[in-house]
GROMACS .gro file of C-alpha atoms in nm:
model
  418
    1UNK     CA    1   0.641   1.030   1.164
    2UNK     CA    2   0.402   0.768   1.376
    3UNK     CA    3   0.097   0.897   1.402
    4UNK     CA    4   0.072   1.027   1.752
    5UNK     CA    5  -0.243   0.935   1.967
    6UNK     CA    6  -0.482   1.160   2.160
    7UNK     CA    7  -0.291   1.256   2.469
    8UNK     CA    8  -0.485   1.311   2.801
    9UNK     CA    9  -0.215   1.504   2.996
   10UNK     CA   10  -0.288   1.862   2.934
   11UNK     CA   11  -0.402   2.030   3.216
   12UNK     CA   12  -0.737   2.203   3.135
   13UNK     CA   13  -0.696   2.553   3.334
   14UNK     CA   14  -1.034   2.660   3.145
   15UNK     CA   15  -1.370   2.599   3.256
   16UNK     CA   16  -1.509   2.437   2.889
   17UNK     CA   17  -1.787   2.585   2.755
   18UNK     CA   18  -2.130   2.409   2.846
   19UNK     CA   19  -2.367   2.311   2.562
   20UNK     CA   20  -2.700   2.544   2.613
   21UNK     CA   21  -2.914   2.250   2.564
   22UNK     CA   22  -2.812   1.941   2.755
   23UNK     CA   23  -2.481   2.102   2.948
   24UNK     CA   24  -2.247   1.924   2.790
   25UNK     CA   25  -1.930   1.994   2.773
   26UNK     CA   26  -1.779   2.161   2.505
   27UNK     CA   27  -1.506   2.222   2.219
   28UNK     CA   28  -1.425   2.610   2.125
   29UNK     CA   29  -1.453   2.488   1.771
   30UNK     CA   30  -1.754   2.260   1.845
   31UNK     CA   31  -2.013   2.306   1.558
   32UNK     CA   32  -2.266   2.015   1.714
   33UNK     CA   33  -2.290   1.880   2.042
   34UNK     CA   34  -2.168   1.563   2.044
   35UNK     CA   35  -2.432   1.452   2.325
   36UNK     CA   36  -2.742   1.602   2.211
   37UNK     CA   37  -2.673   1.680   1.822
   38UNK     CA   38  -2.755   2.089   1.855
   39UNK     CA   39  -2.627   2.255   1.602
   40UNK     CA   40  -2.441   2.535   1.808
   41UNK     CA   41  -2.410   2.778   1.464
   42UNK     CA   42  -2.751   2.816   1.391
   43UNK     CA   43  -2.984   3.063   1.572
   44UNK     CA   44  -3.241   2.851   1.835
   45UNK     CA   45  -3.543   2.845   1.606
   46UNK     CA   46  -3.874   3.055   1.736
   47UNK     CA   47  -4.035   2.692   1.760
   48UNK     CA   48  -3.956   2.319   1.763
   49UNK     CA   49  -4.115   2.134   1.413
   50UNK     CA   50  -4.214   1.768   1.469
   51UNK     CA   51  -3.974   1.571   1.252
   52UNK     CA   52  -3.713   1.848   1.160
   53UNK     CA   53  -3.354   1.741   1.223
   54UNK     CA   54  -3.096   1.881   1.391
   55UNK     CA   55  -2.758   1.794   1.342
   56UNK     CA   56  -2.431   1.727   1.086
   57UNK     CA   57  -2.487   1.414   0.803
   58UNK     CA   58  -2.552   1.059   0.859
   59UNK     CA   59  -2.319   0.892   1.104
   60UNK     CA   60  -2.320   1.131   1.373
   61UNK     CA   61  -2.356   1.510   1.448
   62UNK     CA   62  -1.947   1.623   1.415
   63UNK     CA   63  -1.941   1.450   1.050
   64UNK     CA   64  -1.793   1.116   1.206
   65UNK     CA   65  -1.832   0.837   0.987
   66UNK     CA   66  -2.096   0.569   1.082
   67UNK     CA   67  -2.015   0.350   1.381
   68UNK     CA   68  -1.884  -0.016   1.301
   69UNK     CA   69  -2.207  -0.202   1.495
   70UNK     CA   70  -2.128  -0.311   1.791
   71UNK     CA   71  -2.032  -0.673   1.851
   72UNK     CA   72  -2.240  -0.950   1.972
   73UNK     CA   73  -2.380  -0.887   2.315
   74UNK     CA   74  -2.271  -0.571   2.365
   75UNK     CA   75  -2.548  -0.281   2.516
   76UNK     CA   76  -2.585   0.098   2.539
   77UNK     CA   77  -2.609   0.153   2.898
   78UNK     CA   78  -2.649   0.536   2.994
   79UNK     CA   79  -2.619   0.604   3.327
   80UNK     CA   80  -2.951   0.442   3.513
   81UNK     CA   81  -3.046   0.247   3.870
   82UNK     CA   82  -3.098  -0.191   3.830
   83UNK     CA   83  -3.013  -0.453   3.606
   84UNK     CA   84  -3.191  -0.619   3.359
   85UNK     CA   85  -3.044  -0.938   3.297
   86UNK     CA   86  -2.977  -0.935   2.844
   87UNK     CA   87  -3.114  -1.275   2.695
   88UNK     CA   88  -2.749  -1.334   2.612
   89UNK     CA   89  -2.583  -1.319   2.950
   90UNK     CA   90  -2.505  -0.928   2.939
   91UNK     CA   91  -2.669  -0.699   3.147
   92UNK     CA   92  -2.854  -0.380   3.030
   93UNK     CA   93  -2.759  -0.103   3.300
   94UNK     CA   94  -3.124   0.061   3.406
   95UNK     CA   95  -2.920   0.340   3.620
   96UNK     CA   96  -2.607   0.322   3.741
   97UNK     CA   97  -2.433   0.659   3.856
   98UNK     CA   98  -2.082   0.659   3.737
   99UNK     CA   99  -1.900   0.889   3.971
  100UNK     CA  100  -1.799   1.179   3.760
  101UNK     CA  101  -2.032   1.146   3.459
  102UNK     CA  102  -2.037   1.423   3.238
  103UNK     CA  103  -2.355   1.637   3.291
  104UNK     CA  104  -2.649   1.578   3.118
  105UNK     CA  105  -3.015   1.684   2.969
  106UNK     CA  106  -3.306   1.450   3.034
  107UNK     CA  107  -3.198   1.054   3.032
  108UNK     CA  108  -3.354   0.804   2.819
  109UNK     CA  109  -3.712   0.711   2.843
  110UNK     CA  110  -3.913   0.412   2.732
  111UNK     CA  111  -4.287   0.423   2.663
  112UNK     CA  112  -4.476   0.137   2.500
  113UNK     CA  113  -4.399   0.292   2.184
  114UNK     CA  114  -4.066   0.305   2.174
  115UNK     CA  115  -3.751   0.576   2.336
  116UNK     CA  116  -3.787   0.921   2.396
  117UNK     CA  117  -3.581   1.181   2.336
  118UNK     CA  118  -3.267   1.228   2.553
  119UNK     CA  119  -3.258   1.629   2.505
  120UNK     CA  120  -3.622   1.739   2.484
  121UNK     CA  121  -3.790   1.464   2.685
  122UNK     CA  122  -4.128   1.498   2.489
  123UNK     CA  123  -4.046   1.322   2.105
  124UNK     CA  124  -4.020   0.972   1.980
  125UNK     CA  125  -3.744   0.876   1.810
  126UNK     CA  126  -3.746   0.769   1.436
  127UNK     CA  127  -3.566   0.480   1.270
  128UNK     CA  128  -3.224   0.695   1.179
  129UNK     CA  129  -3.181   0.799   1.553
  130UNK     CA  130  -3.377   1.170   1.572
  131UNK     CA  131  -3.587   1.321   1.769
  132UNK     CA  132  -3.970   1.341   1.595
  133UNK     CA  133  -4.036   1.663   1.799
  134UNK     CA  134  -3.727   1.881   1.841
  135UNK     CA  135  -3.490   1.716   1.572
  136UNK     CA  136  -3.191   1.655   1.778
  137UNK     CA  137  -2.955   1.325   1.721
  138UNK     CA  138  -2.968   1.088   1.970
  139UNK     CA  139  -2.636   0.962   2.169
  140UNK     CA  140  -2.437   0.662   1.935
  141UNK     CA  141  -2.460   0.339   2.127
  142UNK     CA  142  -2.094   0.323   2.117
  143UNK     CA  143  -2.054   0.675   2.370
  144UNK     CA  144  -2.133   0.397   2.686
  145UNK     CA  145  -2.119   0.074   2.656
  146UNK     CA  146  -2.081  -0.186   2.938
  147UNK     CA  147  -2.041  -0.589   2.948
  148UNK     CA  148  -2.042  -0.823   3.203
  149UNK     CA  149  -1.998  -1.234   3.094
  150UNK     CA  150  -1.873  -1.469   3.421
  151UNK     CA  151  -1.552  -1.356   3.534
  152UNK     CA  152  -1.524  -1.088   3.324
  153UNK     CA  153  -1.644  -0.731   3.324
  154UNK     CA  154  -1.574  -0.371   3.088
  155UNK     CA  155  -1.707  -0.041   3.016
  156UNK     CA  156  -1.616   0.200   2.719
  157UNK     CA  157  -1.692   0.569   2.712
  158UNK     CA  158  -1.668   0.866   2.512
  159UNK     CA  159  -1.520   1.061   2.804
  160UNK     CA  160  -1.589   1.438   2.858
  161UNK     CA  161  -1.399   1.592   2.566
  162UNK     CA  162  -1.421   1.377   2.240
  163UNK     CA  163  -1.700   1.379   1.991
  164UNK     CA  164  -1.721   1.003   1.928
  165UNK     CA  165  -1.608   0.704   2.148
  166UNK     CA  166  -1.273   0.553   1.949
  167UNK     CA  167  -1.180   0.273   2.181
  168UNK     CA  168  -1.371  -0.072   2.182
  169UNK     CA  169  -1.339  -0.432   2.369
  170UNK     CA  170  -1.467  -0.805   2.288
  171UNK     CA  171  -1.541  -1.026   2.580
  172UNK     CA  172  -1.507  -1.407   2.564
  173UNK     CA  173  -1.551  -1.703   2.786
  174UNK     CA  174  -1.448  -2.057   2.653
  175UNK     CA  175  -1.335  -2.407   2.709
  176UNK     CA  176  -1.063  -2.576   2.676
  177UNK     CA  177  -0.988  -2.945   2.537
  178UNK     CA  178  -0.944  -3.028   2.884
  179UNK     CA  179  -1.268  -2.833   3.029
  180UNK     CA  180  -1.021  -2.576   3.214
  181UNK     CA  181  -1.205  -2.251   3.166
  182UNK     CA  182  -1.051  -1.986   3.003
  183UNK     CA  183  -1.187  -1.544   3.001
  184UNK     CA  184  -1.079  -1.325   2.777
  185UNK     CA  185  -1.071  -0.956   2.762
  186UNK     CA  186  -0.963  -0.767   2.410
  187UNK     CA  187  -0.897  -0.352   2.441
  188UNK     CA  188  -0.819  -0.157   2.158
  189UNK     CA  189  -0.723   0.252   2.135
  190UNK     CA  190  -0.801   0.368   1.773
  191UNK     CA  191  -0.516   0.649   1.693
  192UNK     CA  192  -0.680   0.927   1.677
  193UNK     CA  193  -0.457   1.147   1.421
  194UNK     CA  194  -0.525   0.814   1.179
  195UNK     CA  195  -0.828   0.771   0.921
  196UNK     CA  196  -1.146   0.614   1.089
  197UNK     CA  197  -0.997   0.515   1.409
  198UNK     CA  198  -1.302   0.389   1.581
  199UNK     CA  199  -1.317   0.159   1.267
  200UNK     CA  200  -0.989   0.033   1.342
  201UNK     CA  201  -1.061  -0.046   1.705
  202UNK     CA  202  -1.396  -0.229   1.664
  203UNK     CA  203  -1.259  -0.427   1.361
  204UNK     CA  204  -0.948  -0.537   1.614
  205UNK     CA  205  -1.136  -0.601   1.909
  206UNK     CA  206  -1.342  -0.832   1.730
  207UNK     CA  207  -1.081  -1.052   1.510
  208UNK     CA  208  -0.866  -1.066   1.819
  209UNK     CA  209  -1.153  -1.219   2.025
  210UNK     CA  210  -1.259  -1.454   1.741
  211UNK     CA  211  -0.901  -1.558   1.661
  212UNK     CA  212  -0.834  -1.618   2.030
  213UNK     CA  213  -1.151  -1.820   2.098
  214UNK     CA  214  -1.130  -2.038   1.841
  215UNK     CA  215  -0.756  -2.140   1.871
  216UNK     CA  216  -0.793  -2.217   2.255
  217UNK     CA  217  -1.078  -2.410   2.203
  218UNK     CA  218  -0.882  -2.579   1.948
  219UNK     CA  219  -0.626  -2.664   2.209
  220UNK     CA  220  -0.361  -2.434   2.083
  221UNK     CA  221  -0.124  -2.307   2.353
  222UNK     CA  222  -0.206  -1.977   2.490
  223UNK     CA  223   0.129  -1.761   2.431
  224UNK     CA  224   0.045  -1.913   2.061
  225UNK     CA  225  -0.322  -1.835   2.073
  226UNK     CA  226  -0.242  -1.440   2.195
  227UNK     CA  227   0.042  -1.421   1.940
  228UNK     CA  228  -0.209  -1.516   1.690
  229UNK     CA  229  -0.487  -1.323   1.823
  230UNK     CA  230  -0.296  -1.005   1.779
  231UNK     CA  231  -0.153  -1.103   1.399
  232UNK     CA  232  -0.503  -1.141   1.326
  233UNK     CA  233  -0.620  -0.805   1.477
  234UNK     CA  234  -0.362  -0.670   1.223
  235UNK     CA  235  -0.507  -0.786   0.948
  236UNK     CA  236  -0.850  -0.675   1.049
  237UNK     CA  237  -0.725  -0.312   1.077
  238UNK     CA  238  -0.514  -0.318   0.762
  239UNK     CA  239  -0.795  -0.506   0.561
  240UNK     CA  240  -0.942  -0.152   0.597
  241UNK     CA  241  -0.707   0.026   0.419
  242UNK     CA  242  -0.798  -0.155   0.124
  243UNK     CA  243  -1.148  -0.052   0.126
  244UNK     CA  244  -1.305   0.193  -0.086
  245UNK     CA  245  -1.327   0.553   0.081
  246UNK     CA  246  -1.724   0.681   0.010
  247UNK     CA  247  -1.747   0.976  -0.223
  248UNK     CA  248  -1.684   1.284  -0.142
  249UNK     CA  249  -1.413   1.175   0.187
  250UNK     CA  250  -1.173   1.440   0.235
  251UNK     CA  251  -0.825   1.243   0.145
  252UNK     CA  252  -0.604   1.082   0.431
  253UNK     CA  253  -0.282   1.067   0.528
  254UNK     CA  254  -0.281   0.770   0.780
  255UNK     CA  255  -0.466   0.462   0.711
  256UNK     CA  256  -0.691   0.313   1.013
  257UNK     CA  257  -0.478   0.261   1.295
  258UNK     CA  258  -0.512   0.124   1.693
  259UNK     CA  259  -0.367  -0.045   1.960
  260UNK     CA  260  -0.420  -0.359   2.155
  261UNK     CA  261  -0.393  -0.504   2.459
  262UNK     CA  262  -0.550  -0.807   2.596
  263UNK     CA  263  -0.565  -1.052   2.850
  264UNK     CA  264  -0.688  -1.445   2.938
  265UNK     CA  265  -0.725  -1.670   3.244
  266UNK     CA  266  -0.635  -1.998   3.193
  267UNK     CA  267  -0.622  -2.176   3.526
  268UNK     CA  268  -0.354  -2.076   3.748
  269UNK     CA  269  -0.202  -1.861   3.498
  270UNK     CA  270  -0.288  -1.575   3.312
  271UNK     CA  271  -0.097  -1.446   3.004
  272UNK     CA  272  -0.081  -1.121   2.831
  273UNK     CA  273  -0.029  -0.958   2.492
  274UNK     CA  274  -0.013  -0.626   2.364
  275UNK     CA  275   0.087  -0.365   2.082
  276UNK     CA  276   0.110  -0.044   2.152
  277UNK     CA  277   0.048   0.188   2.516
  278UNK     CA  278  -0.254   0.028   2.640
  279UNK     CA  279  -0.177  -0.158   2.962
  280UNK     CA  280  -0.269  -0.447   3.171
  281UNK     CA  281  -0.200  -0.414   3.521
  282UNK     CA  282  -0.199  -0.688   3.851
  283UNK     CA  283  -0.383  -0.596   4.147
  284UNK     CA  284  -0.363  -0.857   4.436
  285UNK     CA  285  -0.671  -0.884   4.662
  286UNK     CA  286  -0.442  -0.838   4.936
  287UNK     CA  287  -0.292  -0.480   4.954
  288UNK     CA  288  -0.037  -0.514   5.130
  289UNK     CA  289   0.161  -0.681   4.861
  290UNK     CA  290   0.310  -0.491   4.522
  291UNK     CA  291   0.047  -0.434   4.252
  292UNK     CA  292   0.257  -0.485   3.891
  293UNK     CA  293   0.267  -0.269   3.556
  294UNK     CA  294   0.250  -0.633   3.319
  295UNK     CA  295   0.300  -0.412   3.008
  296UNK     CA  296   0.627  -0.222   2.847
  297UNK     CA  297   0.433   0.088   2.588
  298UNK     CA  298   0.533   0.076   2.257
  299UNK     CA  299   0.634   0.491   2.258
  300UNK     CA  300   0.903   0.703   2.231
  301UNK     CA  301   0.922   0.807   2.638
  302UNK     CA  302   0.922   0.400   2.717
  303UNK     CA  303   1.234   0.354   2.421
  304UNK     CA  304   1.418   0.706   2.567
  305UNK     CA  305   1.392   0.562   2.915
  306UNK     CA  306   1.508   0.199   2.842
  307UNK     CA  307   1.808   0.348   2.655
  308UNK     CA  308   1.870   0.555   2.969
  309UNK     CA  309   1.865   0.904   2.763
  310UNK     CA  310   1.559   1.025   2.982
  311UNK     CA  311   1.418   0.993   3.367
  312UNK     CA  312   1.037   0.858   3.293
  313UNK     CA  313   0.954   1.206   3.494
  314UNK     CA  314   1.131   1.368   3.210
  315UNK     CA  315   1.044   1.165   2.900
  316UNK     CA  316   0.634   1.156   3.004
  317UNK     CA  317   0.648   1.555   3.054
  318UNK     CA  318   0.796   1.574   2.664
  319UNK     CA  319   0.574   1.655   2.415
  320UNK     CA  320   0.662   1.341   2.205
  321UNK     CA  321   0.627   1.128   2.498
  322UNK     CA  322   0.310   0.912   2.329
  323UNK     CA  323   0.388   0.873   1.966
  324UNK     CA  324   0.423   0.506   1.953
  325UNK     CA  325   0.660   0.327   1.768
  326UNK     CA  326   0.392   0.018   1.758
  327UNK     CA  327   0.074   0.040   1.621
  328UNK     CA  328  -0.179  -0.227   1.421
  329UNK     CA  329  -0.274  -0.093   1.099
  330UNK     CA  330  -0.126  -0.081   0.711
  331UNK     CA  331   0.112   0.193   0.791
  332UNK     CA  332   0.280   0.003   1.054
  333UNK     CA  333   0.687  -0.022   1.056
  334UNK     CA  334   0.659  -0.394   1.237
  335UNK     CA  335   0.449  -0.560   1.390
  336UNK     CA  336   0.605  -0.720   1.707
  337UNK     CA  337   0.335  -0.919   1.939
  338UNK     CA  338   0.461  -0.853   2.268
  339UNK     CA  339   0.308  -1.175   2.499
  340UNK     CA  340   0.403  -1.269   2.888
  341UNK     CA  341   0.228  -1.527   3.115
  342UNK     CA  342   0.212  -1.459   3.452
  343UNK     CA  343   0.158  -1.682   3.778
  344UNK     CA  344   0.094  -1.496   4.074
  345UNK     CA  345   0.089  -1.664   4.416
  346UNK     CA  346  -0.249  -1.524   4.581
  347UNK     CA  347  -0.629  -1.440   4.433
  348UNK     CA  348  -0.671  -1.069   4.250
  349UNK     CA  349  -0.701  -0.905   3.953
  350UNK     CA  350  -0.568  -0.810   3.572
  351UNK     CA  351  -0.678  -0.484   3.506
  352UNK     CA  352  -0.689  -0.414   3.114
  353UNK     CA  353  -0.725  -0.035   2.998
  354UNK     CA  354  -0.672   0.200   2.748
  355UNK     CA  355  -0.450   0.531   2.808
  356UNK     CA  356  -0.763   0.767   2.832
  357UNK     CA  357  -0.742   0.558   3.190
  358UNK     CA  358  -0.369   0.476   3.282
  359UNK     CA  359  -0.301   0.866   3.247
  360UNK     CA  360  -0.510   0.906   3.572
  361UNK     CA  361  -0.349   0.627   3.734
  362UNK     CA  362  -0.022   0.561   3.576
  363UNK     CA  363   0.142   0.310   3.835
  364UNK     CA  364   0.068   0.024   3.953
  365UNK     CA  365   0.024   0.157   4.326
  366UNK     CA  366  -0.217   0.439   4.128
  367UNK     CA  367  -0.424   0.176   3.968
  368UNK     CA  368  -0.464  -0.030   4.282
  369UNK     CA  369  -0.547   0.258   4.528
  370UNK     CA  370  -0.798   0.352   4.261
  371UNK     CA  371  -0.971  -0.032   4.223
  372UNK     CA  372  -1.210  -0.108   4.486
  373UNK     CA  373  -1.112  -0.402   4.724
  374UNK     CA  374  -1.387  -0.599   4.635
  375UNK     CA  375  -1.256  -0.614   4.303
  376UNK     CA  376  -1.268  -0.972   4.235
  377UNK     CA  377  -1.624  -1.043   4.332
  378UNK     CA  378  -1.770  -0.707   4.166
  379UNK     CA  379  -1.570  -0.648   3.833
  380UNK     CA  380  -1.817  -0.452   3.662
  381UNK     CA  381  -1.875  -0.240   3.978
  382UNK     CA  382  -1.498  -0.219   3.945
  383UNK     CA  383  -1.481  -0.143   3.600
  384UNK     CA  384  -1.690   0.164   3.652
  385UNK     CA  385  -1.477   0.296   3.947
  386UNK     CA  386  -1.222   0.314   3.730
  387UNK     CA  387  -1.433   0.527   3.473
  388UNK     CA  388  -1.527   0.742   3.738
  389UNK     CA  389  -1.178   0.798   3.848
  390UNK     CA  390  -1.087   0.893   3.478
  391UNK     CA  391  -1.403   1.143   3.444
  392UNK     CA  392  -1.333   1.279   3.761
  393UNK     CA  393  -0.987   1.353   3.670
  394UNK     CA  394  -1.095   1.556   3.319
  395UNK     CA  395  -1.198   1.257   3.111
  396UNK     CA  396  -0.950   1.438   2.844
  397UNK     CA  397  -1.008   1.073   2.585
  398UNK     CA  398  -1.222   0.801   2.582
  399UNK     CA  399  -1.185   0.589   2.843
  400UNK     CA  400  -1.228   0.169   2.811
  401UNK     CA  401  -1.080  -0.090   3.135
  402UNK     CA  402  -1.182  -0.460   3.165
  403UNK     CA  403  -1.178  -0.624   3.493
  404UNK     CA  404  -1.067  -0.978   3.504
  405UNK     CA  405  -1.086  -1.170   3.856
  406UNK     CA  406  -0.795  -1.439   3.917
  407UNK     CA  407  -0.836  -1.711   3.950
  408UNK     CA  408  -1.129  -1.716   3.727
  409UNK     CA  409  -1.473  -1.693   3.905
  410UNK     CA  410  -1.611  -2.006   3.639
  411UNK     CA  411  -1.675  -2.367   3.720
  412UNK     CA  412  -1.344  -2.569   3.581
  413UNK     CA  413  -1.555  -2.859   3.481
  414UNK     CA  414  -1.804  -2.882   3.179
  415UNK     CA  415  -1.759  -2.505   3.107
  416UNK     CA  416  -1.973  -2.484   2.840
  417UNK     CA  417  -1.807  -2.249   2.511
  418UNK     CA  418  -1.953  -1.863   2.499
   0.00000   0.00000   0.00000
């Protein structure tokens, strides 16, 4: 059997239990908050010791393994009010309010000597990510993350119900032989029932970008360069099969596994690629026209509905309706790049997300009622719409969407490489 991912359908008709320190939601079988690392087993000590630590072993309150760093330009942005322009061209979000954000303790602070602690407000935080005062873990960079480069915008987050974030994305802006401009956007799902599935995504995310950079600014034709990109995404993921597991790692059945799906303006067209059931979707700027599903998912309700054995009412209410039948990773069957270039007649935009998102807004007149209309000047305002509209609706899985204007909102001319 294909290992199935995470599936955000299930109706919650429970009120989740809240965490007693930070109200966060969670688990019945939660033994840490994932938020605010307190251990929820152990009796609430008579008094807070500077520099205990709450919280499961290195890597992460629930036992998660360590998170893969995240890639070049990439910032933890909790929810805060401004920007701070990054030295490299991505933006450090000082406040933004994403509608539907889980609830939370105290938010980040900064004094001059360094962050304070999320949960208690009152500790500094030490070099491995605790709290010097009350112990607790602070949040993993990879729970929120947001990007913005020119013409290109995305936000990852852990969503309301998972312990760790398992999607990722890679950004890119580059030039072409010719000095067209060309803006990439990489989203990868890492399959949850598979071993270390936020490895898998972050490893994908990145070789996909890299691949895909360097063979359009080597001139190579884009359908080529996406085909490529996703081989190479492959091999990132099943290169960590081969690694050795630490001692003491429960065994496996599933090596690292994700999917993919990515998109990248080249002039008047753009062109798409993808493995798997994360989507891209085409929004035009003006409304009244038909907004456009660009991807077919790579599961067993899409195959029972293109044989005709199924309605897609009846095959998405199934149980099996997302076990894919694609999938990068060693255990893979095939490995079958789907790619498709597209070139619409009027200004809009591609809309590139993972399933923790689509199953909020599964068609393409969904996913357009739910973008704002100023999506093409405002992607990353965009970009967290669309979060907000997946929190809003239960945030059941982690929840990644990249905004991509079109045509490109970058000079032609010049364009200098990211």
């Amino acid at each position: 059997m294909p290992p199935l991912p995470e599936s955000a359908r299930a109706a919650q008709s429970v009120t989740p239990p809240l965490c007693p320190n930070c109200a966060d939601p969670l688990d019945a079988d939660d033994r840490y908050c994932g938020h605010c690392g307190l251990d929820l087993t152990a009796p609430a000590p008579a008094a807070a010791v500077p520099g205990s630590r709450a919280g499961g072993p290195a890597g992460g309150p629930d036992g998660d393994s360590p998170d893969v760093p995240a890639t070049d330009a990439f910032v933890l942005a909790p929810p805060k009010p401004a920007h701070v322009p990054a030295a490299d061209g991505a933006t450090l979000a000082l406040g933004v309010t994403v509608p539907g954000s889980r609830p939370a303790g105290p938010r980040e602070k900064q004094t001059a000597e360094g962050p304070v602690c999320v949960a208690c407000g009152l500790g500094g935080v030490d070099d491995d990510g605790y709290c010097e005062h009350c112990g607790h873990a602070q949040p993993r960079q990879r729970d929120h993350q947001e990007q913005e480069l020119e013409g290109v915008a995305a936000v990852s987050d852990r969503g309301l119900r998972h312990h760790r974030n398992e999607d990722a994305f890679a950004l890119a802006t580059a030039s072409l032989p010719d000095g067209t401009a060309a803006v990439a956007a990489v989203v990868c799902d890492g399959v949850s029932t598979a071993y270390r599935p936020d490895d898998a995504s972050a490893a994908a995310s990145a070789a996909g970008r890299e691949s895909l950079l360097g063979a359009l600014e080597r001139g190579t034709p884009v359908e080529d360069a996406m085909r490529g990109a996703l081989m190479s995404a492959f091999e990132a993921v099943s290169a960590l099969a081969e690694e050795e597991e630490p001692p003491g790692t429960a065994p496996h059945h599933n090596a690292p596994a994700c999917t993919c799906v990515s998109a990248v303006v080249t002039g008047a067209v753009f062109t798409v690629g993808w493995i798997g059931d994360s989507r891209a979707y085409w929004v035009p700027d003006d409304r009244t026209l038909p907004s456009s599903r660009l991807t077919e998912d790579d599961s067993w309700a899409a195959r029972m509905v293109a044989a005709g054995l199924m309605t897609e009412a009846e095959a998405y209410a199934d149980e099996r309706a997302h076990a894919i039948t694609g999938w990068l990773g060693a255990d893979a069957v095939e490995v079958d790049p789907h790619v498709a270039a597209f070139q619409p007649e009027g200004p809009g935009v591609i809309v590139v997300c993972t399933d923790g998102l689509w199953n909020y807004a599964e068609s393409a007149a969904e996913m357009a009622e739910a973008i704002p209309a100023d999506a093409r000047s405002r992607p990353l305002h965009s970009a967290r719409t669309l979060l907000g509209v997946a929190l809003d609706g239960g945030g059941h899985d982690n929840v990644t969407v990249a905004v991509l204007p079109f045509p490109a909102a970058v000079p032609r001319a010049g364009f200098p490489p990211a």
